[in-house]
Coordinates of C-alpha atoms and ligand atoms in Angstrom, one line a residue:
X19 CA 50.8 -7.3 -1.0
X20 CA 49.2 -7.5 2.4
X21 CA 47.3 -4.2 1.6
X22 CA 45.7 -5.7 -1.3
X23 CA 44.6 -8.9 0.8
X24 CA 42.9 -6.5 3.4
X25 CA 40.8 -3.9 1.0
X26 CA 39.5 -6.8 -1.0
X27 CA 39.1 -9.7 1.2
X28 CA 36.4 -8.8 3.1
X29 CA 34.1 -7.8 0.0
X30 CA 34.5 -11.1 -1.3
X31 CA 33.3 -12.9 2.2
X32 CA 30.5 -10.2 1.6
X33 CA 29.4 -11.7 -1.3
X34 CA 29.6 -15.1 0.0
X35 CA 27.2 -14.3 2.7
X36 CA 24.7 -13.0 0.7
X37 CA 25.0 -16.6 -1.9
X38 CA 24.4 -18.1 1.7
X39 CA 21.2 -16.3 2.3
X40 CA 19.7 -16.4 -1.1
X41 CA 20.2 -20.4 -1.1
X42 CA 18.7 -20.1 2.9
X43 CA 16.1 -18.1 1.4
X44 CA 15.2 -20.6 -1.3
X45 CA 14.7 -23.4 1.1
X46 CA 12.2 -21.1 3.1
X47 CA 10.3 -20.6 -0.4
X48 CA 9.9 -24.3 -0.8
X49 CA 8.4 -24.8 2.8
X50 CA 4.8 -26.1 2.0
X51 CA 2.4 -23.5 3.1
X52 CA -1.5 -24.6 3.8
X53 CA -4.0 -21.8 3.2
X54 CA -6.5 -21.6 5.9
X55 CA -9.9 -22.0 5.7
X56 CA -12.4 -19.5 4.5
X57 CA -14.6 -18.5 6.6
X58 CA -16.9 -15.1 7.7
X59 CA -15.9 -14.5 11.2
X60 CA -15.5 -11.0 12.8
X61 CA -12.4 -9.1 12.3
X62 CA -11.8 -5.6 13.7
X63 CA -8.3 -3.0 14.4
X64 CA -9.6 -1.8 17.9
X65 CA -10.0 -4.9 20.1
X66 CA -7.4 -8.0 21.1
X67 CA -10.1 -10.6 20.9
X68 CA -10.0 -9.6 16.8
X69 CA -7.5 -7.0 15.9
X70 CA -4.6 -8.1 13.4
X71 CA -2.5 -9.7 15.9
X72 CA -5.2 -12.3 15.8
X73 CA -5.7 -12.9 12.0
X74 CA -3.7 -15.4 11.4
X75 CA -5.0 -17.5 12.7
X76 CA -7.3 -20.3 10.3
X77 CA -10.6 -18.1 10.8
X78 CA -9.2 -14.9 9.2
X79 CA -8.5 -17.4 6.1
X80 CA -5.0 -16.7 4.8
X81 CA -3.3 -13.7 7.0
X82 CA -0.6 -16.3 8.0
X83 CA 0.7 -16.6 4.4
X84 CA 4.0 -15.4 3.2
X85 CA 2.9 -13.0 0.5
X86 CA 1.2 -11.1 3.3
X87 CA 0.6 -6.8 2.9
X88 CA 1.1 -4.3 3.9
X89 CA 4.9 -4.1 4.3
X90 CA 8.1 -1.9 5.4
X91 CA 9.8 -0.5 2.1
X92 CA 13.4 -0.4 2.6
X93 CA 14.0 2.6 -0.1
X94 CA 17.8 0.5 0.1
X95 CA 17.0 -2.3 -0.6
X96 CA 14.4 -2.0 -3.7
X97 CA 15.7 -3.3 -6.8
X98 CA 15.1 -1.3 -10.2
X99 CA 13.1 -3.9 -13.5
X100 CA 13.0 -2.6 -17.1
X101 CA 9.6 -4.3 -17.4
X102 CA 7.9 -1.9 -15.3
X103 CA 7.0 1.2 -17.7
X104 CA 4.8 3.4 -17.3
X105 CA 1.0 3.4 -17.2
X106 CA -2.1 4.2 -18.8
X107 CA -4.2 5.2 -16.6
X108 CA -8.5 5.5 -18.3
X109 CA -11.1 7.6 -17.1
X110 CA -8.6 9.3 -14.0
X111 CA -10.1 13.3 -15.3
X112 CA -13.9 11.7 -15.6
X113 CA -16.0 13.8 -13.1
X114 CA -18.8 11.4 -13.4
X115 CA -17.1 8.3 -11.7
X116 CA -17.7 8.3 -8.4
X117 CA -21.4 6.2 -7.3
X118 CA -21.5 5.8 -3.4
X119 CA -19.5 7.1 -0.4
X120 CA -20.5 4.3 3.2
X121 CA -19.1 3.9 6.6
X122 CA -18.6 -0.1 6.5
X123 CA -17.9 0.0 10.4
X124 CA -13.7 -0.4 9.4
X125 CA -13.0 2.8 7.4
X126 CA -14.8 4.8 4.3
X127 CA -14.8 3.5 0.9
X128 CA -15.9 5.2 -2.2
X129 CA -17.4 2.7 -4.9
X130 CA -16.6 3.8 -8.9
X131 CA -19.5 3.4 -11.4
X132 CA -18.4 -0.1 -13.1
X133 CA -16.1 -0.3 -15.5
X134 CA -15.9 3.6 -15.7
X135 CA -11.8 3.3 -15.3
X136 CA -9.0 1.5 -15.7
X137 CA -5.3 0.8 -15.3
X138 CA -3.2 -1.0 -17.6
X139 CA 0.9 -1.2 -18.1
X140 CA 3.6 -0.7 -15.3
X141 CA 4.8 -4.0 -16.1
X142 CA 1.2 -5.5 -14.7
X143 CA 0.1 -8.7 -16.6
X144 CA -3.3 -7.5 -17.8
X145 CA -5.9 -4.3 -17.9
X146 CA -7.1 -3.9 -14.8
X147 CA -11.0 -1.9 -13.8
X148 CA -11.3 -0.5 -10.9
X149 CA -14.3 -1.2 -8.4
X150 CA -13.6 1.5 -5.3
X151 CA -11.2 3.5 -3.3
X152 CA -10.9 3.3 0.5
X153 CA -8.8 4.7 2.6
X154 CA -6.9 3.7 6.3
X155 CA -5.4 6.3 9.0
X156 CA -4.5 6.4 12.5
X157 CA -5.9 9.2 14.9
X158 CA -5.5 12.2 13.7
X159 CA -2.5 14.0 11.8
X160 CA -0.2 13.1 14.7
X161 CA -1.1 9.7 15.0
X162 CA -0.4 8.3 11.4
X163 CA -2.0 5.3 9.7
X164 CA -1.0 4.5 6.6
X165 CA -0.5 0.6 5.8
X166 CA 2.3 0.5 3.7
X167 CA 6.1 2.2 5.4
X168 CA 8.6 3.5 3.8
X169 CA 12.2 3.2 5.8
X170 CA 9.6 2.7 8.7
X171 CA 8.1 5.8 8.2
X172 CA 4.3 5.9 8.7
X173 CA 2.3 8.8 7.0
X174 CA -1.1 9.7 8.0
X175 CA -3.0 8.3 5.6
X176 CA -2.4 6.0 2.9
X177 CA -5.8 5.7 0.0
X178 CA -6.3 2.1 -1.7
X179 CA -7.9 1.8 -5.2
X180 CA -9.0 -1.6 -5.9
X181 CA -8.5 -2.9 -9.2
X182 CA -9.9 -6.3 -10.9
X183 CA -8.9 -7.6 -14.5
X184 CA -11.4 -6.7 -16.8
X185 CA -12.4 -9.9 -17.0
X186 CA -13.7 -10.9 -13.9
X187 CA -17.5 -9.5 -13.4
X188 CA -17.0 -8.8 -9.4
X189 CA -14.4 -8.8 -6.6
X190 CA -14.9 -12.9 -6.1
X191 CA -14.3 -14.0 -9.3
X192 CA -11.1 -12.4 -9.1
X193 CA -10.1 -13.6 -5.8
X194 CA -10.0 -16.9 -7.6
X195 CA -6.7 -15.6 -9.7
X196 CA -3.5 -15.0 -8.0
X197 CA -3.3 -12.1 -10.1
X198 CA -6.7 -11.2 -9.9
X199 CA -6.5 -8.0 -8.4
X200 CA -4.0 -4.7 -8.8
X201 CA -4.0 -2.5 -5.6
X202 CA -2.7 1.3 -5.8
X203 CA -1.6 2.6 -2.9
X204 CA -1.1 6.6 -2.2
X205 CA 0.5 8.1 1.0
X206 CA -1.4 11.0 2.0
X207 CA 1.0 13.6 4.0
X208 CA -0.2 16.1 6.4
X209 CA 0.5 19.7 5.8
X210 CA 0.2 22.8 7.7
X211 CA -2.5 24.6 6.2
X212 CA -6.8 25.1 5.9
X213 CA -9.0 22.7 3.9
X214 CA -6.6 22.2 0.8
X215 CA -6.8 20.4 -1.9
X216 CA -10.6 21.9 -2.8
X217 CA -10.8 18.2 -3.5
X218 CA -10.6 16.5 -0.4
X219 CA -12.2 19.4 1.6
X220 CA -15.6 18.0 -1.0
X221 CA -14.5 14.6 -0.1
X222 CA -14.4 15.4 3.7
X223 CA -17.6 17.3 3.0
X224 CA -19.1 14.1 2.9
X225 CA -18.5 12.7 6.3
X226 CA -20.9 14.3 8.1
X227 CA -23.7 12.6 5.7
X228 CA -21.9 8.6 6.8
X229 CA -21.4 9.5 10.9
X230 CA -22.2 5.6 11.4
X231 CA -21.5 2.4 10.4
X232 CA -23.6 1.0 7.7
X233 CA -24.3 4.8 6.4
X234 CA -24.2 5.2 2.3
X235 CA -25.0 8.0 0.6
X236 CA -24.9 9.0 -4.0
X237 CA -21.8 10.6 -4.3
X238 CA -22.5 14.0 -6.4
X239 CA -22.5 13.3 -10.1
X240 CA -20.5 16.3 -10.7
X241 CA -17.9 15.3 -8.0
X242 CA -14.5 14.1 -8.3
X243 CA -11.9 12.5 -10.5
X244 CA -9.3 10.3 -9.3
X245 CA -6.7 12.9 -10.9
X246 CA -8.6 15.6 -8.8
X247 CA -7.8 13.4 -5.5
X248 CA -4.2 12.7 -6.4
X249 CA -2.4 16.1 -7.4
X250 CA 1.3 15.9 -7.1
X251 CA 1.8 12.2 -7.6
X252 CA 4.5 11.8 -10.5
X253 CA 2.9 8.0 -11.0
X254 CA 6.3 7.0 -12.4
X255 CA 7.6 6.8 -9.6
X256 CA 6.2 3.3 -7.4
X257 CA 7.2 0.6 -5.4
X258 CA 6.0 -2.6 -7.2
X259 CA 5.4 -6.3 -5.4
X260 CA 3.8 -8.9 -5.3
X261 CA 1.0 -9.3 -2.0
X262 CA -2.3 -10.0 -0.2
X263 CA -5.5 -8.2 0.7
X264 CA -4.5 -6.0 4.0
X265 CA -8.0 -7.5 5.7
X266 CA -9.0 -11.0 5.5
X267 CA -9.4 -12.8 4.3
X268 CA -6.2 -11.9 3.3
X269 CA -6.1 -13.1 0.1
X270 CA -2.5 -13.5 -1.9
X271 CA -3.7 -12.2 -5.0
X272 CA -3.0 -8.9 -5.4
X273 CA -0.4 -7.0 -7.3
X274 CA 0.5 -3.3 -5.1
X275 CA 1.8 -0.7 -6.8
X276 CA 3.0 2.2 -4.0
X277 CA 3.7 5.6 -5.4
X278 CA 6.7 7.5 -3.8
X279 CA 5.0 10.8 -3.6
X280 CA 2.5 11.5 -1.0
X281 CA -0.6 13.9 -1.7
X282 CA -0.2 16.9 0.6
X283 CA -3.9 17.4 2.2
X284 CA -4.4 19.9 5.1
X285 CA -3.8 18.6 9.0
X286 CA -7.5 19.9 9.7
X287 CA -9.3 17.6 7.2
X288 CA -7.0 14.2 8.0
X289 CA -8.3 15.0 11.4
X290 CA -11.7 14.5 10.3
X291 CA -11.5 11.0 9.7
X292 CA -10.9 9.9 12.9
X293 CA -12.6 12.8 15.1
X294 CA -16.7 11.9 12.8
X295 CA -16.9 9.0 12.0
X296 CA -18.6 5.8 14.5
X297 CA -18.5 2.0 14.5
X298 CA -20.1 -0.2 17.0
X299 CA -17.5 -2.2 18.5
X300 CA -17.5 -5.9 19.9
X301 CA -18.8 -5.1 23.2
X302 CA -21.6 -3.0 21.3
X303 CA -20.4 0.3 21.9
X304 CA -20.2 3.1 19.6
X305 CA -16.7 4.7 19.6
X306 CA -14.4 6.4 16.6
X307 CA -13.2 5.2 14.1
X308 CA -9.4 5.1 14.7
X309 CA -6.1 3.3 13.8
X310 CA -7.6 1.4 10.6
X311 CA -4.5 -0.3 9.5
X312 CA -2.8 -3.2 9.9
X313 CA 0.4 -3.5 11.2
X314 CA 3.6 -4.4 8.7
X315 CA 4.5 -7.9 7.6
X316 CA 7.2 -9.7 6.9
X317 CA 8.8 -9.8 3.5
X318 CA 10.1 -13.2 3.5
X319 CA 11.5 -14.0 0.0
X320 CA 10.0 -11.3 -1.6
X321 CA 11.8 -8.3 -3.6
X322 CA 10.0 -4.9 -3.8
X323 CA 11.1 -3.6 -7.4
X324 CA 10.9 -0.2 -9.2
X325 CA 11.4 0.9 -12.7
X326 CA 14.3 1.4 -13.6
X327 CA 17.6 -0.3 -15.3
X328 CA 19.3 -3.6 -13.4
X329 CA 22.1 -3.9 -15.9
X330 CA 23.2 -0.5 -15.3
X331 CA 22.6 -0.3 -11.2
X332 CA 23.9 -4.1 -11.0
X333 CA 27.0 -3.6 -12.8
X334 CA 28.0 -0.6 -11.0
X335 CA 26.9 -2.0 -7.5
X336 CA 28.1 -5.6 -7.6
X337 CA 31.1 -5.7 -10.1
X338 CA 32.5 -1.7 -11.0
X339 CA 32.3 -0.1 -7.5
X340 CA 34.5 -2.9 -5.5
X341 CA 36.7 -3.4 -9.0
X342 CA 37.4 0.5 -8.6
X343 CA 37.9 0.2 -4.6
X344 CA 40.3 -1.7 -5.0
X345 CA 42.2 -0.2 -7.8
X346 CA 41.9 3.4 -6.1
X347 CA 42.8 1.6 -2.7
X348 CA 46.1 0.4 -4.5
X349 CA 47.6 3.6 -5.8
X350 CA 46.4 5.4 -2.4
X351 CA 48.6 3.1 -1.0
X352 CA 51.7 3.0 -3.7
X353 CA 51.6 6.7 -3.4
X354 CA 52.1 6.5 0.6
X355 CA 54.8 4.0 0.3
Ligands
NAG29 C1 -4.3 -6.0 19.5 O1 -4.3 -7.0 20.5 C2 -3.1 -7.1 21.2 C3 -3.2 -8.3 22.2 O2 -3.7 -9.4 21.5 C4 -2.7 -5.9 21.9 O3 -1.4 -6.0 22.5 C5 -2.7 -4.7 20.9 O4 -2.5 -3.5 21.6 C6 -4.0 -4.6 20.2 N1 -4.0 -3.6 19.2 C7 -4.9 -2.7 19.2 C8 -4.8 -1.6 18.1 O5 -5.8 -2.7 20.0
NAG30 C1 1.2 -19.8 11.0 O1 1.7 -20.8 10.2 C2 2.9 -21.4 10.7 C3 3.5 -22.4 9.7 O2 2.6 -22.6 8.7 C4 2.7 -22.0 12.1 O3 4.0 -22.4 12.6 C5 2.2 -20.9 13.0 O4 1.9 -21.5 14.2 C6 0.9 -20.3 12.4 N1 0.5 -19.2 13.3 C7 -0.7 -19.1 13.7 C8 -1.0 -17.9 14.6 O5 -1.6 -19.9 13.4
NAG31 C1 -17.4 9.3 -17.5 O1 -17.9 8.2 -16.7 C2 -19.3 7.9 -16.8 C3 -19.6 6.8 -15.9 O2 -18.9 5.7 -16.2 C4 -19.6 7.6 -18.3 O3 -21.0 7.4 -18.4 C5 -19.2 8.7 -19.2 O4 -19.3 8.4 -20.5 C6 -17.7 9.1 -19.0 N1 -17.3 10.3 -19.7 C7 -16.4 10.3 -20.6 C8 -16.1 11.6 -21.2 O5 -15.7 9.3 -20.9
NAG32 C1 10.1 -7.4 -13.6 O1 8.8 -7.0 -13.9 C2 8.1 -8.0 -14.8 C3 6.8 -7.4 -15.1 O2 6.0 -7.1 -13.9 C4 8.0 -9.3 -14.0 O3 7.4 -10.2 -14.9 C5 9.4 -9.8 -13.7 O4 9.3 -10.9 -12.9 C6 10.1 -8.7 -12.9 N1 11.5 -9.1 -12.6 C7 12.0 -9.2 -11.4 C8 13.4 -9.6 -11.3 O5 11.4 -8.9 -10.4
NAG33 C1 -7.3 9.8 19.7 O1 -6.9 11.1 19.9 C2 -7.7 11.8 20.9 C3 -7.2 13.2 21.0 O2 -6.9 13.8 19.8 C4 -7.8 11.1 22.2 O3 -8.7 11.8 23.0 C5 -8.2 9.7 22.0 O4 -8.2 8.9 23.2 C6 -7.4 9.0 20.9 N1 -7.9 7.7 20.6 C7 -7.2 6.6 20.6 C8 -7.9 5.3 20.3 O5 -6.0 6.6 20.8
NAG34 C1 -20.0 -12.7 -9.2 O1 -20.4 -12.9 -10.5 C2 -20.8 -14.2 -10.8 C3 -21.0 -14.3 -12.3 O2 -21.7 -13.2 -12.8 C4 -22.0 -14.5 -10.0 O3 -22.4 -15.9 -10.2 C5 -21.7 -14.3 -8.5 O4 -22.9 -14.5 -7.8 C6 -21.2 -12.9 -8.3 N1 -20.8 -12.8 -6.9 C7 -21.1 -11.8 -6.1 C8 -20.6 -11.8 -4.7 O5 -21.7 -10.8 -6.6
NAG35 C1 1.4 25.6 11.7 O1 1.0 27.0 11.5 C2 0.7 27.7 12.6 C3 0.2 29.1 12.2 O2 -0.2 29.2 10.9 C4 2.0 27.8 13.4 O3 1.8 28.5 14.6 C5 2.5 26.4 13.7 O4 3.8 26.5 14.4 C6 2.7 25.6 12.5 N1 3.0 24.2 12.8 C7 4.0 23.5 12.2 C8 4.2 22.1 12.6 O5 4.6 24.0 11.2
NAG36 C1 -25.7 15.4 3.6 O1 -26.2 16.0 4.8 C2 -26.7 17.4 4.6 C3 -27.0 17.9 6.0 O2 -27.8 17.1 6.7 C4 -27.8 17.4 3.7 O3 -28.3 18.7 3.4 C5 -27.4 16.7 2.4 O4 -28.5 16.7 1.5 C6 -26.8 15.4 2.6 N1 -26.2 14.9 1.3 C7 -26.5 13.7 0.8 C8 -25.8 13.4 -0.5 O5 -27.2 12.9 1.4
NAG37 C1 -28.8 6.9 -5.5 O1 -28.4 6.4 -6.7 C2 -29.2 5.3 -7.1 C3 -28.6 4.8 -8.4 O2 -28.2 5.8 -9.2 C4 -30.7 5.8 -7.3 O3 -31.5 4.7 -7.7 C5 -31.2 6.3 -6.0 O4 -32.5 6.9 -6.1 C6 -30.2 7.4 -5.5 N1 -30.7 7.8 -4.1 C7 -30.9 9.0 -3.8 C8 -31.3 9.3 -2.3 O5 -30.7 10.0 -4.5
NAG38 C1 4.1 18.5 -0.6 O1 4.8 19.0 0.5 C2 6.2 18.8 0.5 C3 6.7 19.2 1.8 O2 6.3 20.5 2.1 C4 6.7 19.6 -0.7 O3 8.1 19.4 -0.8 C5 6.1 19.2 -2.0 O4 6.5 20.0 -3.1 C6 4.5 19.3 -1.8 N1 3.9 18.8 -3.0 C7 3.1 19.5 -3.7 C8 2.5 18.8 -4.9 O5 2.8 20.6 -3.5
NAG39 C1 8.2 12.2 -13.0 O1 9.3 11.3 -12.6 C2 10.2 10.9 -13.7 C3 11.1 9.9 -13.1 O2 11.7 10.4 -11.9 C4 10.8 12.2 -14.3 O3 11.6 11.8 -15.4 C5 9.7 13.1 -14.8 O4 10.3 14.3 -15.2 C6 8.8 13.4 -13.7 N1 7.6 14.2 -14.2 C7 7.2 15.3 -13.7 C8 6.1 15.9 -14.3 O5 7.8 15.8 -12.7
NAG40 C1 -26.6 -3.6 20.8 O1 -27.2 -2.4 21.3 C2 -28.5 -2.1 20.7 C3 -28.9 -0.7 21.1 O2 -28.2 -0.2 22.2 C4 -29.5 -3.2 21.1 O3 -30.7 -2.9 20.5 C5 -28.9 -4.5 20.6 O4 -29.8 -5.5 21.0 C6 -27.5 -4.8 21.1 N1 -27.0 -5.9 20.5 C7 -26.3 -6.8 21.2 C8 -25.8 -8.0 20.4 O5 -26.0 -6.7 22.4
ZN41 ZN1 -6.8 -0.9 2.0

């Protein structure tokens, strides 16, 4: 039946297509790829002579790779594992964690007190310990900056807490490993009200202390907790692959793990990142701090998973749905006849 022939034929040329591009995609994984050289030259966000469109180049050590972060997560395309449960997270409602809060010249960054948490499970090959948090934005809550998309969507500020297995003693040891280092990543979202959470506005209330580049000052001992910072993040619920450091050197060592829901922090205190704090640029000028990330790279052969159940999502995607097309498609068309 002609019918038959023209509801089913074009899934199967579908599925031939995409054999096509997987084996297309293999050869492109077997392409030799050289690592740069490592080196300590400038890099910067704000100026052509050494923003990210200039990284990868051999200086910048390994920015031209092809497990490069961060990246555009096409919510459609994300593929659910079994092996990514959930976490344990250690230490996240310790008030006592957080040591220092500097302006490094390239955003803020918050170290922990060694070894005072950890992360271990969600499908991640060992514990992890976590050394600091950072965070990147754009200029203001109408200009967002997060690193990582989602369906191309930016938000205005995405925080980074950088994790090393237990193991390792510091942060180049475990650059040696390329699965040294497990990177969280957490959207923050802007939202229409007045210094809310209480957490960042004590967070914020730090800025003022770190106006310049190079600034440090202790962090109260009777501060924060991560959990304090993160409130309304279901964390099982993340994007999981595998990636690089988002400055260079670059390094392809690091497992991400993005978390789906943002933390909702007030439009007045995002705006304080970029309207404070200074660093001296290349031509020695002190300006703001503004549009700290870089820009989205490409995926190449690389699959961004979730948890969840492939057997049951595969089955119904790639062998029920079309089977049932067809088979409703049929009587549809008996029934016309
Ligand atoms: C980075 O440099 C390129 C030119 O090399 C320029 O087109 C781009 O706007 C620059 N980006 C920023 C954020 O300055
Ligand atoms: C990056 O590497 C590729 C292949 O390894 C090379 O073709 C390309 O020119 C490199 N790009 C830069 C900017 O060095
Ligand atoms: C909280 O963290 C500090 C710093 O690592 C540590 O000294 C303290 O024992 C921790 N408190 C608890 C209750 O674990
Ligand atoms: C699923 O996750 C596990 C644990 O991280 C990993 O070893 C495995 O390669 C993943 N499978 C796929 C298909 O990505
Ligand atoms: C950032 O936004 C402010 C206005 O809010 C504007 O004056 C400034 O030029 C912007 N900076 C950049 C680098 O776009
Ligand atoms: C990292 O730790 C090792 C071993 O303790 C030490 O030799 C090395 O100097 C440390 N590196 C840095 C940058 O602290
Ligand atoms: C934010 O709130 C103010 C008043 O509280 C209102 O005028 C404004 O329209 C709101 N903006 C958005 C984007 O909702
Ligand atoms: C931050 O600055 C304020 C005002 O100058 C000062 O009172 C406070 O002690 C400073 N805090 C720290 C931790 O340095
Ligand atoms: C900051 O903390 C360090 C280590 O805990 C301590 O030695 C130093 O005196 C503190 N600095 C100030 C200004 O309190
Ligand atoms: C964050 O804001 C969004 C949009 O207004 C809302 O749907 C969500 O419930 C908020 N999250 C929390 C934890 O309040
Ligand atoms: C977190 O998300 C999971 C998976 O979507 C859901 O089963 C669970 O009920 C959520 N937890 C909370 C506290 O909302
Ligand atoms: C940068 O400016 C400072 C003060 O304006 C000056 O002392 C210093 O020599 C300058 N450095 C360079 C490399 O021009
Ligand atoms: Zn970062």
């Amino acid at each position: 039946m002609p019918a038959e022939r023209l509801s089913c034929a074009p899934l199967r040329a579908g599925h031939l297509r995409g054999v096509t591009a997987a084996a297309l995609l293999l050869v492109a994984a077997l392409a030799p790829t050289l690592p740069g050289a490592s080196s300590t030259v400038e890099w910067c966000y704000q100026d052509s002579s050494c923003n990210d469109t200039v990284w990868a180049t051999t200086p910048f050590g390994y920015c031209n790779g092809t497990r490069q972060s961060p990246v555009n997560i096409v919510t459609a395309n994300v593929q659910p594992n079994a092996s990514l449960t959930g976490f344990t997270f250690s230490g996240f409602s310790n008030h006592s964690i957080m040591s220092k809060i500097s302006n490094n010249g390239h955003t803020v960054q918050m170290d922990l007190q060694a070894g005072s948490i950890s992360v271990v499970g969600g499908g991640l090959p060992a514990t992890y310990k976590a050394l600091q948090f950072h965070l990147h934005w754009g200029n203001g809550s109408k200009a967002p900056g997060s690193e990582h998309t989602v369906d191309s969507k930016r938000y205005p500020m995405e925080l980074h807490l950088v994790t090393i297995k237990t193991i390792y003693n510091n942060l180049s040891e475990a650059l040696n490993d390329p699965e040294g280092l497990a990177a969280f990543g957490f959207f923050i979202e802007g939202e229409n009200t007045t210094n809310l959470p209480a957490s960042w506005a004590m967070l914020t209330s730090y800025l003022p202390n770190i106006s310049y580049e190079g600034n440090t000052v202790n962090f109260s001992s009777s501060g924060l907790s991560m959990d304090d910072l993160l409130p309304g993040v279901n964390r099982t619920r993340y994007y999981r692959y595998l990636g690089s450091l988002t400055t260079p050197l670059c390094n392809e060592v690091v497992t991400w793990t993005v978390f789906q829901d943002p933390v909702n922090v007030s439009n007045n205190l995002i705006d304080l990142f970029s309207s404070s704090l200074y660093f001296t640029n290349v031509h020695n000028v002190t300006e703001k701090i503004t549009d700290v990330y870089r820009n989205v790279q490409k995926l190449n052969n690389r699959v961004i998973t979730t948890p969840g159940n492939p057997n049951k999502s595969a089955s119904s995607r790639s062998v029920a749905t079309p089977a049932l097309l067809c088979f409703v498609l049929l009587v549809f068309l008996l029934l016309l006849q």
